[in-house]
Tab-separated table of C-alpha atoms in Angstrom:
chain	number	residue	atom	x	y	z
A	1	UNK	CA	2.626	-175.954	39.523
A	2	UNK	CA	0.818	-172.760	41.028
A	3	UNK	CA	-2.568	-172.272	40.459
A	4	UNK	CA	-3.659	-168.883	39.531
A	5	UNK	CA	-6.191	-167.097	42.341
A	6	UNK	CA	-9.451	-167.564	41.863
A	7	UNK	CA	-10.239	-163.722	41.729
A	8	UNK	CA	-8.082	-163.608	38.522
A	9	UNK	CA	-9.630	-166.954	37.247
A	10	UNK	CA	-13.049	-165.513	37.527
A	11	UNK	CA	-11.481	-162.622	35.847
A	12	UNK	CA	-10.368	-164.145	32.703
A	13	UNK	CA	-13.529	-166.246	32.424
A	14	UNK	CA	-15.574	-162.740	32.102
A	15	UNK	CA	-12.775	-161.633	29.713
A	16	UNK	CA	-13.143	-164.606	27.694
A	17	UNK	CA	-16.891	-164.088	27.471
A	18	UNK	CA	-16.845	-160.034	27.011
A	19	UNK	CA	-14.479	-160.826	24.021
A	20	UNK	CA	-16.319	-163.170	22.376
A	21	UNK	CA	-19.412	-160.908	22.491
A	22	UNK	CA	-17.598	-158.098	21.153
A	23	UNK	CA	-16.230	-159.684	18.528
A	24	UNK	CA	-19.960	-161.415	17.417
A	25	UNK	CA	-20.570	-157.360	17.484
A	26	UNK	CA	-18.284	-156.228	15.785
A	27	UNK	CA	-17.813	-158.637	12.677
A	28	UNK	CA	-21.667	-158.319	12.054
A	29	UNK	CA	-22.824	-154.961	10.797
A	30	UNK	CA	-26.445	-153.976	12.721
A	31	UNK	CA	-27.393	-153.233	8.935
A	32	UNK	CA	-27.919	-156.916	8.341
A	33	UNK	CA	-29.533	-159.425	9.744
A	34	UNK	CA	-29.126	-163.705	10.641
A	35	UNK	CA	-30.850	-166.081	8.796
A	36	UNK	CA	-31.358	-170.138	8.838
A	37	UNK	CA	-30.114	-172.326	5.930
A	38	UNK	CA	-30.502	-176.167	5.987
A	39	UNK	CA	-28.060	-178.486	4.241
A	40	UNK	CA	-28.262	-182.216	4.443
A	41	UNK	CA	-30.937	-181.987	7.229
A	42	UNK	CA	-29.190	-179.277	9.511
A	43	UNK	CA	-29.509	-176.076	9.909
A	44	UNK	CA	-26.633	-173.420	9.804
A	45	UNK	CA	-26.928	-169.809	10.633
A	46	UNK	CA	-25.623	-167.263	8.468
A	47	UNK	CA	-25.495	-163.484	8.487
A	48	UNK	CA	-27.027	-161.483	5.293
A	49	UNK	CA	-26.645	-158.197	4.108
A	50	UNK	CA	-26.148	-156.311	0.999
A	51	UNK	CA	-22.831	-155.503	-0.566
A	52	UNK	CA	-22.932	-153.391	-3.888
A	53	UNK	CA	-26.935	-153.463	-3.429
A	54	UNK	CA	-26.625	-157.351	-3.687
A	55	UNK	CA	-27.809	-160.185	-1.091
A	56	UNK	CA	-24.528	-161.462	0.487
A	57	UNK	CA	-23.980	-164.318	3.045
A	58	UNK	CA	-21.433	-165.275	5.439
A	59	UNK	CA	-21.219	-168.533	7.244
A	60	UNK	CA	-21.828	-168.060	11.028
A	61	UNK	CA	-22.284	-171.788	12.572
A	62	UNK	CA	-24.584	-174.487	13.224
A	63	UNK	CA	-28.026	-173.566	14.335
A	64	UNK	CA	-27.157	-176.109	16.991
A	65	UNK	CA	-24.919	-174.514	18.913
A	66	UNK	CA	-26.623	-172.741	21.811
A	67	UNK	CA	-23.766	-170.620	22.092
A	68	UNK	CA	-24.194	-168.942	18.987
A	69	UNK	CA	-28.288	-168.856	19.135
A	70	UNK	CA	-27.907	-166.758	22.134
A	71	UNK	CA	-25.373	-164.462	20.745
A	72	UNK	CA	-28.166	-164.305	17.957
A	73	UNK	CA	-30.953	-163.397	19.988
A	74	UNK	CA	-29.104	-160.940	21.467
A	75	UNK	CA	-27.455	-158.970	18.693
A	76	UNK	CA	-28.597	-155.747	19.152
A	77	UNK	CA	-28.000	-155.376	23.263
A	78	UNK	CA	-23.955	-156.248	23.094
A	79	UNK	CA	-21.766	-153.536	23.558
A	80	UNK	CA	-18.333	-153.192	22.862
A	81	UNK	CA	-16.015	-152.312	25.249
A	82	UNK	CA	-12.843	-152.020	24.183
A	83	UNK	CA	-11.214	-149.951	27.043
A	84	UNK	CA	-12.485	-152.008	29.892
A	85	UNK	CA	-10.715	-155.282	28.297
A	86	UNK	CA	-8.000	-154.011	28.115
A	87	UNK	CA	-7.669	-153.377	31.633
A	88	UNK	CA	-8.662	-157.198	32.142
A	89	UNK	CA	-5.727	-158.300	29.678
A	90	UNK	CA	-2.635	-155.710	31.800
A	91	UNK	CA	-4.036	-156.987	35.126
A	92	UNK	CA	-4.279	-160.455	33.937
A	93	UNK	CA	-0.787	-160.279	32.694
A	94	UNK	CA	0.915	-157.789	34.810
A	95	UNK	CA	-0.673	-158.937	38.414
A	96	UNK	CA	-1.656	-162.773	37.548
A	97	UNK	CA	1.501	-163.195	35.494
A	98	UNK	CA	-0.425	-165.188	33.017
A	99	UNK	CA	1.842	-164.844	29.425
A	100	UNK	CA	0.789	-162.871	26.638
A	101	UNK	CA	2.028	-163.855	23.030
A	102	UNK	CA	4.881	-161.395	21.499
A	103	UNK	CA	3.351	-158.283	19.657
A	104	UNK	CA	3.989	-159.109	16.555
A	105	UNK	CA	2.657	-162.871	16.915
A	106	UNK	CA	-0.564	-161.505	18.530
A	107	UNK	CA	-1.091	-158.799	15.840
A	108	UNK	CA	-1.013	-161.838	13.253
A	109	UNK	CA	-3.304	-163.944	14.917
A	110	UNK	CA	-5.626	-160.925	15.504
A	111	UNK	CA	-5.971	-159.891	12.166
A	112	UNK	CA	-6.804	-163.261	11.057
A	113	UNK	CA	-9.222	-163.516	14.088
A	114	UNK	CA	-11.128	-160.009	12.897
A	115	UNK	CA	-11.510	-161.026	9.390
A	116	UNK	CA	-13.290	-164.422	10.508
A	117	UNK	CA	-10.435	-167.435	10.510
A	118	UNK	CA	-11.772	-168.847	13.681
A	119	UNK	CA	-15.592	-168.258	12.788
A	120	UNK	CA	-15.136	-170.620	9.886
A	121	UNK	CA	-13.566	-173.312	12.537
A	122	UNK	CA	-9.757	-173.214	12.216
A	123	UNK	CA	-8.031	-174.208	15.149
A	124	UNK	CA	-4.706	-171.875	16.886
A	125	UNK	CA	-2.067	-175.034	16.718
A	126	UNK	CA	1.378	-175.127	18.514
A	127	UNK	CA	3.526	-173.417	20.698
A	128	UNK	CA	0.637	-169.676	20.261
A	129	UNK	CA	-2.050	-172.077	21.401
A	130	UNK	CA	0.027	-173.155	24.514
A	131	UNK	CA	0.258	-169.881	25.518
A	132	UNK	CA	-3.245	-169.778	26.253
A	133	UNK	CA	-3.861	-172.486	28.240
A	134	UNK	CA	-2.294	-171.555	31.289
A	135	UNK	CA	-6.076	-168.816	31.500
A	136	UNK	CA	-8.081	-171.927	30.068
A	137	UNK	CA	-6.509	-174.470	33.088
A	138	UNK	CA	-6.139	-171.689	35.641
A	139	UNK	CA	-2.637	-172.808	36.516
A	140	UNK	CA	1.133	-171.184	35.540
A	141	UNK	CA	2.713	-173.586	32.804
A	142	UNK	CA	6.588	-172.931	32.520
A	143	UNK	CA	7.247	-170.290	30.261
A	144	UNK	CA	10.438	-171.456	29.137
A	145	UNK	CA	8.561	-173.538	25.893
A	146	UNK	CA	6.392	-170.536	25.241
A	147	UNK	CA	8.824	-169.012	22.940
A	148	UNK	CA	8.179	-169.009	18.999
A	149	UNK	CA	8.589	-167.612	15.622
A	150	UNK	CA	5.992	-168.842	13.234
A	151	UNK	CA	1.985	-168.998	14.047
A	152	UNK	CA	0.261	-172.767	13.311
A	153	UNK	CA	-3.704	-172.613	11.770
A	154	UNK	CA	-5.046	-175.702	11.022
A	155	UNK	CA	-8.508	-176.505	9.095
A	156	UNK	CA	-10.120	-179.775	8.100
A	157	UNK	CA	-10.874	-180.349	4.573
A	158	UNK	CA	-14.089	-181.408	4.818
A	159	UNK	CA	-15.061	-177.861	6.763
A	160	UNK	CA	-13.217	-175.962	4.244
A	161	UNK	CA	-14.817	-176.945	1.369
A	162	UNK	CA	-18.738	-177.098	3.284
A	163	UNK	CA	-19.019	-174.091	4.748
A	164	UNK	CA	-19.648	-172.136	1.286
A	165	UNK	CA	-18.055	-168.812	2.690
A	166	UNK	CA	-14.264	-167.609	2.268
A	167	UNK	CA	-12.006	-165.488	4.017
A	168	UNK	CA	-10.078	-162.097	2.700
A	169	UNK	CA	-6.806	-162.974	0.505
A	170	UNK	CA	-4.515	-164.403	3.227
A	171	UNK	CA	-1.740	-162.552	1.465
A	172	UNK	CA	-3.670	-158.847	1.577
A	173	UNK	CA	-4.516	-159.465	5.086
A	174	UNK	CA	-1.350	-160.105	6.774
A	175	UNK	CA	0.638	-157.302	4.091
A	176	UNK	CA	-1.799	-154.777	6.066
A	177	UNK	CA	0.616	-155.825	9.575
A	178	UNK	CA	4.116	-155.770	7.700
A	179	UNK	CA	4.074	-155.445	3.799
A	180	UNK	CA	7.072	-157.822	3.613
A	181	UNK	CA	5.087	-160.614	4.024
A	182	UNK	CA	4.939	-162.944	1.081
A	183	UNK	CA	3.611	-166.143	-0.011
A	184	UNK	CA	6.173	-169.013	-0.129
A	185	UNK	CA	5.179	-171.405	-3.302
A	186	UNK	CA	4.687	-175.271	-2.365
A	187	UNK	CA	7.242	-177.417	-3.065
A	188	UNK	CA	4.884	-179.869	-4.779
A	189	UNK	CA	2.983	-177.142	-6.779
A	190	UNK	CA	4.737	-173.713	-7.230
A	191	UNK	CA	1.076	-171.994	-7.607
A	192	UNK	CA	-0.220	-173.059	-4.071
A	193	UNK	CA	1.153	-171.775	-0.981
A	194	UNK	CA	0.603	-173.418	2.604
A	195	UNK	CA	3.547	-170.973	4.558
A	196	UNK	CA	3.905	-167.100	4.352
A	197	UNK	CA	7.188	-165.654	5.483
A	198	UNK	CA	8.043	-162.016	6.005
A	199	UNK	CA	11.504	-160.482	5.939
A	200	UNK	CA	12.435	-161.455	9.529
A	201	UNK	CA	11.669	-165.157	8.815
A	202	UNK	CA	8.535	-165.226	10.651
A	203	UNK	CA	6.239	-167.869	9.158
A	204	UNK	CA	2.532	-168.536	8.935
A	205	UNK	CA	0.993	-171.729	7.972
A	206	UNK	CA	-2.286	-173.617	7.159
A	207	UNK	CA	-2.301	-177.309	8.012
A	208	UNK	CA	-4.873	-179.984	7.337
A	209	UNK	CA	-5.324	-183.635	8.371
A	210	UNK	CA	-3.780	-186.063	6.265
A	211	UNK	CA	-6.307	-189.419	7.052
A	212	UNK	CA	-5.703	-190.709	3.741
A	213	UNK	CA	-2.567	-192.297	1.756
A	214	UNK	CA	1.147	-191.029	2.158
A	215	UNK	CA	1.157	-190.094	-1.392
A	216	UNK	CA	-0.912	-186.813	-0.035
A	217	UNK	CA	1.304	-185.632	2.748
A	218	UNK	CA	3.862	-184.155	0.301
A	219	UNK	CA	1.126	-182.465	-1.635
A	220	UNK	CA	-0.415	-179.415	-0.594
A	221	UNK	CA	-4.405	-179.230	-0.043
A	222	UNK	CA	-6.387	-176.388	-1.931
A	223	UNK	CA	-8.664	-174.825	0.869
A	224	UNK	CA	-11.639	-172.871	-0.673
A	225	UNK	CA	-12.131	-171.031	2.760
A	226	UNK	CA	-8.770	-169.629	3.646
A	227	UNK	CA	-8.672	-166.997	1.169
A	228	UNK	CA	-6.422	-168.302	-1.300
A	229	UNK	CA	-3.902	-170.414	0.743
A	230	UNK	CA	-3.321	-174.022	0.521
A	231	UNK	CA	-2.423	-176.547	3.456
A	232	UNK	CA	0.145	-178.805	4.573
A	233	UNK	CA	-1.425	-182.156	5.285
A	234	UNK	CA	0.157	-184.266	8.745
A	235	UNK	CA	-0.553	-187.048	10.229
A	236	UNK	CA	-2.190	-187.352	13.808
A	237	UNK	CA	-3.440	-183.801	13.204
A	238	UNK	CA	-7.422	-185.095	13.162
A	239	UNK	CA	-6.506	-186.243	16.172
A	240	UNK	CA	-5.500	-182.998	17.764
A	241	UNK	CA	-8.092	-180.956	16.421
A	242	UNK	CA	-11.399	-182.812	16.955
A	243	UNK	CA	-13.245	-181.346	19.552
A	244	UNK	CA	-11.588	-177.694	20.140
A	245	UNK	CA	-12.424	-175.379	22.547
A	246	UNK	CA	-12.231	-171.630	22.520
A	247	UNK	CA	-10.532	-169.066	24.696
A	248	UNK	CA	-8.997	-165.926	24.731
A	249	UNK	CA	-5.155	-164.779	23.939
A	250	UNK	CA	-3.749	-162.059	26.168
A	251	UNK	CA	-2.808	-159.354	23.273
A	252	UNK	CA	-4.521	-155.909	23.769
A	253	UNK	CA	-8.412	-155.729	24.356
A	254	UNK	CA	-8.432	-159.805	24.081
A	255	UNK	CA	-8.417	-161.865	21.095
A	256	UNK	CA	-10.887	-164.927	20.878
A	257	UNK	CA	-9.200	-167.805	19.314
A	258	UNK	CA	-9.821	-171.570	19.071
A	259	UNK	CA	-7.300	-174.161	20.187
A	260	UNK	CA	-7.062	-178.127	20.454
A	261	UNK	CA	-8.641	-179.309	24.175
A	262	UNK	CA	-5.384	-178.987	26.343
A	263	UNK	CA	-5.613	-182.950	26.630
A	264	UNK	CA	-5.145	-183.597	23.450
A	265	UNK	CA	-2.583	-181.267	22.661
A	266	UNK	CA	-0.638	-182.887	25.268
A	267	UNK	CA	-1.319	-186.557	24.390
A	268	UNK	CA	-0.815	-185.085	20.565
A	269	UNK	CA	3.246	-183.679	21.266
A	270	UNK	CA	4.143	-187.281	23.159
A	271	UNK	CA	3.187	-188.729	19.815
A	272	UNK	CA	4.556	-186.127	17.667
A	273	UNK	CA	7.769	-185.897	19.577
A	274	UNK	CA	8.441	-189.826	18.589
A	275	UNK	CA	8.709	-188.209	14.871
A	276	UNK	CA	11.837	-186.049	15.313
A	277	UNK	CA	14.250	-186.710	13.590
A	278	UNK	CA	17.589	-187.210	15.328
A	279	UNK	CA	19.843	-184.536	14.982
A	280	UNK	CA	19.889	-181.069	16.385
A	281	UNK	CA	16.807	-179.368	15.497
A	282	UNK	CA	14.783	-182.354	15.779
A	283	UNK	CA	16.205	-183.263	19.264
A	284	UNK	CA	15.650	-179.396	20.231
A	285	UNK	CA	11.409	-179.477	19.112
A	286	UNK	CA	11.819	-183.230	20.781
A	287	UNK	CA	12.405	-181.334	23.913
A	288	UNK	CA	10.383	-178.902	23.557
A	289	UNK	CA	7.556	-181.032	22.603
A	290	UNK	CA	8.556	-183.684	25.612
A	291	UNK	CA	7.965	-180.383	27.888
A	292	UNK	CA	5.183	-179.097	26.872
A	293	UNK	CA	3.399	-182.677	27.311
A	294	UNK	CA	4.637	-182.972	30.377
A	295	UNK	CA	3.271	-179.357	31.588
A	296	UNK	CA	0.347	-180.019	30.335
A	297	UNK	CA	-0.064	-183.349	31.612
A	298	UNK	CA	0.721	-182.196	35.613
A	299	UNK	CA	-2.376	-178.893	35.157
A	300	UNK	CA	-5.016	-181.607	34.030
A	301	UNK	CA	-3.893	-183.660	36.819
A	302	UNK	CA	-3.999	-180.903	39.125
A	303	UNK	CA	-6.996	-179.249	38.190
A	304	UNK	CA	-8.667	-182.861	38.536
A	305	UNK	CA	-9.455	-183.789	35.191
A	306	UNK	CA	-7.924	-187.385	34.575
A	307	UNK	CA	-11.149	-188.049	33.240
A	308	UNK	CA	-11.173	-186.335	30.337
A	309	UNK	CA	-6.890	-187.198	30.025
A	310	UNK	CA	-8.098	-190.660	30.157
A	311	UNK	CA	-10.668	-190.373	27.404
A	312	UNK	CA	-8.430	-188.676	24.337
A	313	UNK	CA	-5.520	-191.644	25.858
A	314	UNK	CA	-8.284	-194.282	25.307
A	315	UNK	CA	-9.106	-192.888	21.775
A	316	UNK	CA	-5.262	-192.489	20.818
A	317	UNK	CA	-4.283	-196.074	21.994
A	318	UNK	CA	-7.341	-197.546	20.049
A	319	UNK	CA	-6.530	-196.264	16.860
A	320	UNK	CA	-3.886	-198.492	16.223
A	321	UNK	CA	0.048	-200.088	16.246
A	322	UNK	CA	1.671	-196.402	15.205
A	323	UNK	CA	-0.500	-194.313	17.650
A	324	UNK	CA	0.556	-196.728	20.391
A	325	UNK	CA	4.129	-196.561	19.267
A	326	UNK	CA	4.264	-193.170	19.154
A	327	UNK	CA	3.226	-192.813	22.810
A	328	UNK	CA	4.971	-195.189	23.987
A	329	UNK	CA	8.326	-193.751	22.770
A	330	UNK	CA	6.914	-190.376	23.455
A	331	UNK	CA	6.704	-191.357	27.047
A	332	UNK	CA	10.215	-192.693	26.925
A	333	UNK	CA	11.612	-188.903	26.289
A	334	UNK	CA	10.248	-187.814	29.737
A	335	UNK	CA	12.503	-188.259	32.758
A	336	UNK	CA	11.520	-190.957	35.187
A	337	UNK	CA	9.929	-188.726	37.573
A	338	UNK	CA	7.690	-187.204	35.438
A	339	UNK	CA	6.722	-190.100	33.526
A	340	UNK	CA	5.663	-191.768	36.625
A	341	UNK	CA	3.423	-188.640	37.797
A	342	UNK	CA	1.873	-188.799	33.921
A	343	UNK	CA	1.225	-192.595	34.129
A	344	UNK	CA	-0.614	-191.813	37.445
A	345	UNK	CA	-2.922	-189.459	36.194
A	346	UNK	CA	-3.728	-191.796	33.353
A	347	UNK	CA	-4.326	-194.441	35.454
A	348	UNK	CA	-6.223	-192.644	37.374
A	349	UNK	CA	-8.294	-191.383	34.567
A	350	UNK	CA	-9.099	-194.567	32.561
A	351	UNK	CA	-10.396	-195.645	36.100
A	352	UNK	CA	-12.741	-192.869	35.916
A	353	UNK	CA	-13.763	-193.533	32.822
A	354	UNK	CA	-14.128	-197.520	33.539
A	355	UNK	CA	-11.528	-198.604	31.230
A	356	UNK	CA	-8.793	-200.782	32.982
A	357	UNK	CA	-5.407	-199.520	32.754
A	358	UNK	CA	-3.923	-202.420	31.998
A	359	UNK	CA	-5.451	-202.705	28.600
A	360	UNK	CA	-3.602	-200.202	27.812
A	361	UNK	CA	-0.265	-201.282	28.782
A	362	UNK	CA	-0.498	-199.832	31.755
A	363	UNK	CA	0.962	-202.045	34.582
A	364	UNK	CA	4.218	-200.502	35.802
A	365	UNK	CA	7.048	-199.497	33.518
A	366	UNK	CA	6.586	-198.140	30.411
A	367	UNK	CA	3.311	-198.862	28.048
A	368	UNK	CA	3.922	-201.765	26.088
A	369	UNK	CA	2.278	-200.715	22.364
């Protein structure tokens, strides 16, 4: 797996940080101003301003993060520069060869980027987020499982209902890319919606962790920030988004987005992939789950980061009998060769961690769960 140069590494890593200032610039009018709330002894930033010659608030992020309290501070000196990014984004895709999503996929994911998705901490899931990582790693992941027709967003509950701030109508926002678009009603509740399809059969949809009983993960979750869409509840989803990290997607000028840590995406689709079902369009997303593991696996390992493979292992193995089955079976969908590179790196990484691999089934052969 060929790592990118480190001229176009450095490269994206200013892209990623120019777009994330211009975005903090450009979703926050200079007309208003930040202000601290506290709820439940923490503090949360939010942006104020007057709408109809009434106070209105919108949800920014924890006072916490440093992150934001410097994009705070410095408000009024960021710039946006539109042009100059996207000159970054063709030189990072035509001379790095890093991928870019297909128009129309990054023109969704944009317009629910502008309008605030990922500032109210939804997490880019599935085969749009691995299209990012190969910038985030600094390596070229195989671009034959970047291919896709639907865009993933998940949320968890809990954030949903806390944050007190919403987003546009879902429905409005992504008629304003291709007025076909329309909301598909839940099978368990004809008045919520989780998926919207347009005339070509390209979907969108809202998951949320399912941590609870089974009797939930046919029923579709109200979410009071997503602007009137519901979501899907899964399994192993908490999992996968605990802990994201943010980036930027090659479309245009740049578009910051949030996506599961690349680790546990990858441990996430060996344990997924053990849920196919067995005929042909399970064993095709079996394969292309299998792959995408396996790509991911081989960048951590390169870019020297068992530790952090070894950690989200450790935490998957510990929850219990059905996480450890589903990895083990997971691993049994790789060929031999690969398997025994990704056992390797995990190896190595509980080491570094000070967890002994056998604990974890690890002693030659497949793990035992």
């Amino acid at each position: 797996m060929k790592e990118i140069d480190l001229v176009y590494r450095t490269m994206f890593a200013e892209l990623d940080q120019r777009t994330f200032d211009a975005a903090f610039t450009s979703e926050f009018s200079p007309d208003g101003l930040f202000v601290k709330q506290k709820a439940k002894n923490l503090e949360f930033w939010y942006f104020q301003t007057e709408v109809d010659g009434k106070p209105f608030r919108k949800y920014v992020g924890p006072c916490s993060d440093e992150e934001i309290n410097s994009r705070v501070a410095k408000f009024n000196e960021l710039k946006n520069d539109l042009k100059s990014r996207r000159k970054l984004v063709s030189t990072l895709v035509r001379n790095a060869y890093l991928p870019s999503p297909e128009r129309f996929t990054g023109d969704v994911v944009a317009a629910l980027s502008n309008v605030g998705l990922f500032r109210l901490r939804a997490v880019l899931v599935g085969t749009v987020a691995y299209q990012c990582y190969s910038g985030l790693l600094g390596v070229r992941l195989p671009s034959t499982v970047m291919q896709t027709g639907d865009a993933d967003f998940a949320q968890f509950h809990s954030i949903s209902a806390a944050v007190e701030d919403s987003l546009p109508p879902i429905l409005e926002v992504l008629k304003k890319i291709d007025p076909t678009f329309r909301d598909v009603p839940h099978q368990s509740d004809g008045r919520l919606s989780t998926q919207f399809e347009n005339s070509k059969k390209f979907k969108v949809e809202f998951l949320t962790p399912n941590t609870g009983s089974d009797d939930y993960s046919g029923r579709a979750a109200k979410m009071p920030a997503l602007g009137g869409a519901s979501a899907q509840p899964l399994r192993f989803l908490d999992f996968l988004i605990q802990d994201p990290v943010r980036t930027v997607m090659l479309h245009k000028s740049g578009v910051p987005v949030v996506v599961p840590a690349p680790e546990r995406y990858a441990v996430h689709k060996l344990i997924v992939s053990s849920r196919r079902r067995n005929d042909a369009s399970g064993y095709t997303k079996r394969e292309k789950d299998t792959t995408q593991a396996v790509s991911l696996f081989e960048a951590l390992v390169q870019t020297r980061r068992h530790g952090d493979l070894g950690m989200v292992f450790a935490e998957a193995w510990n929850r219990g009998p059905s996480w450890r089955e589903g990895i083990t079976v997971g691993l049994s969908y790789v060929d031999e060769d690969k398997r025994g590179l990704m056992e390797d790196g995990l190896r190595q990484g509980l080491i570094e961690i000070g967890e002994a691999p056998e604990d974890f089934g690890l002693t030659g052969g497949l793990p035992k769960p």
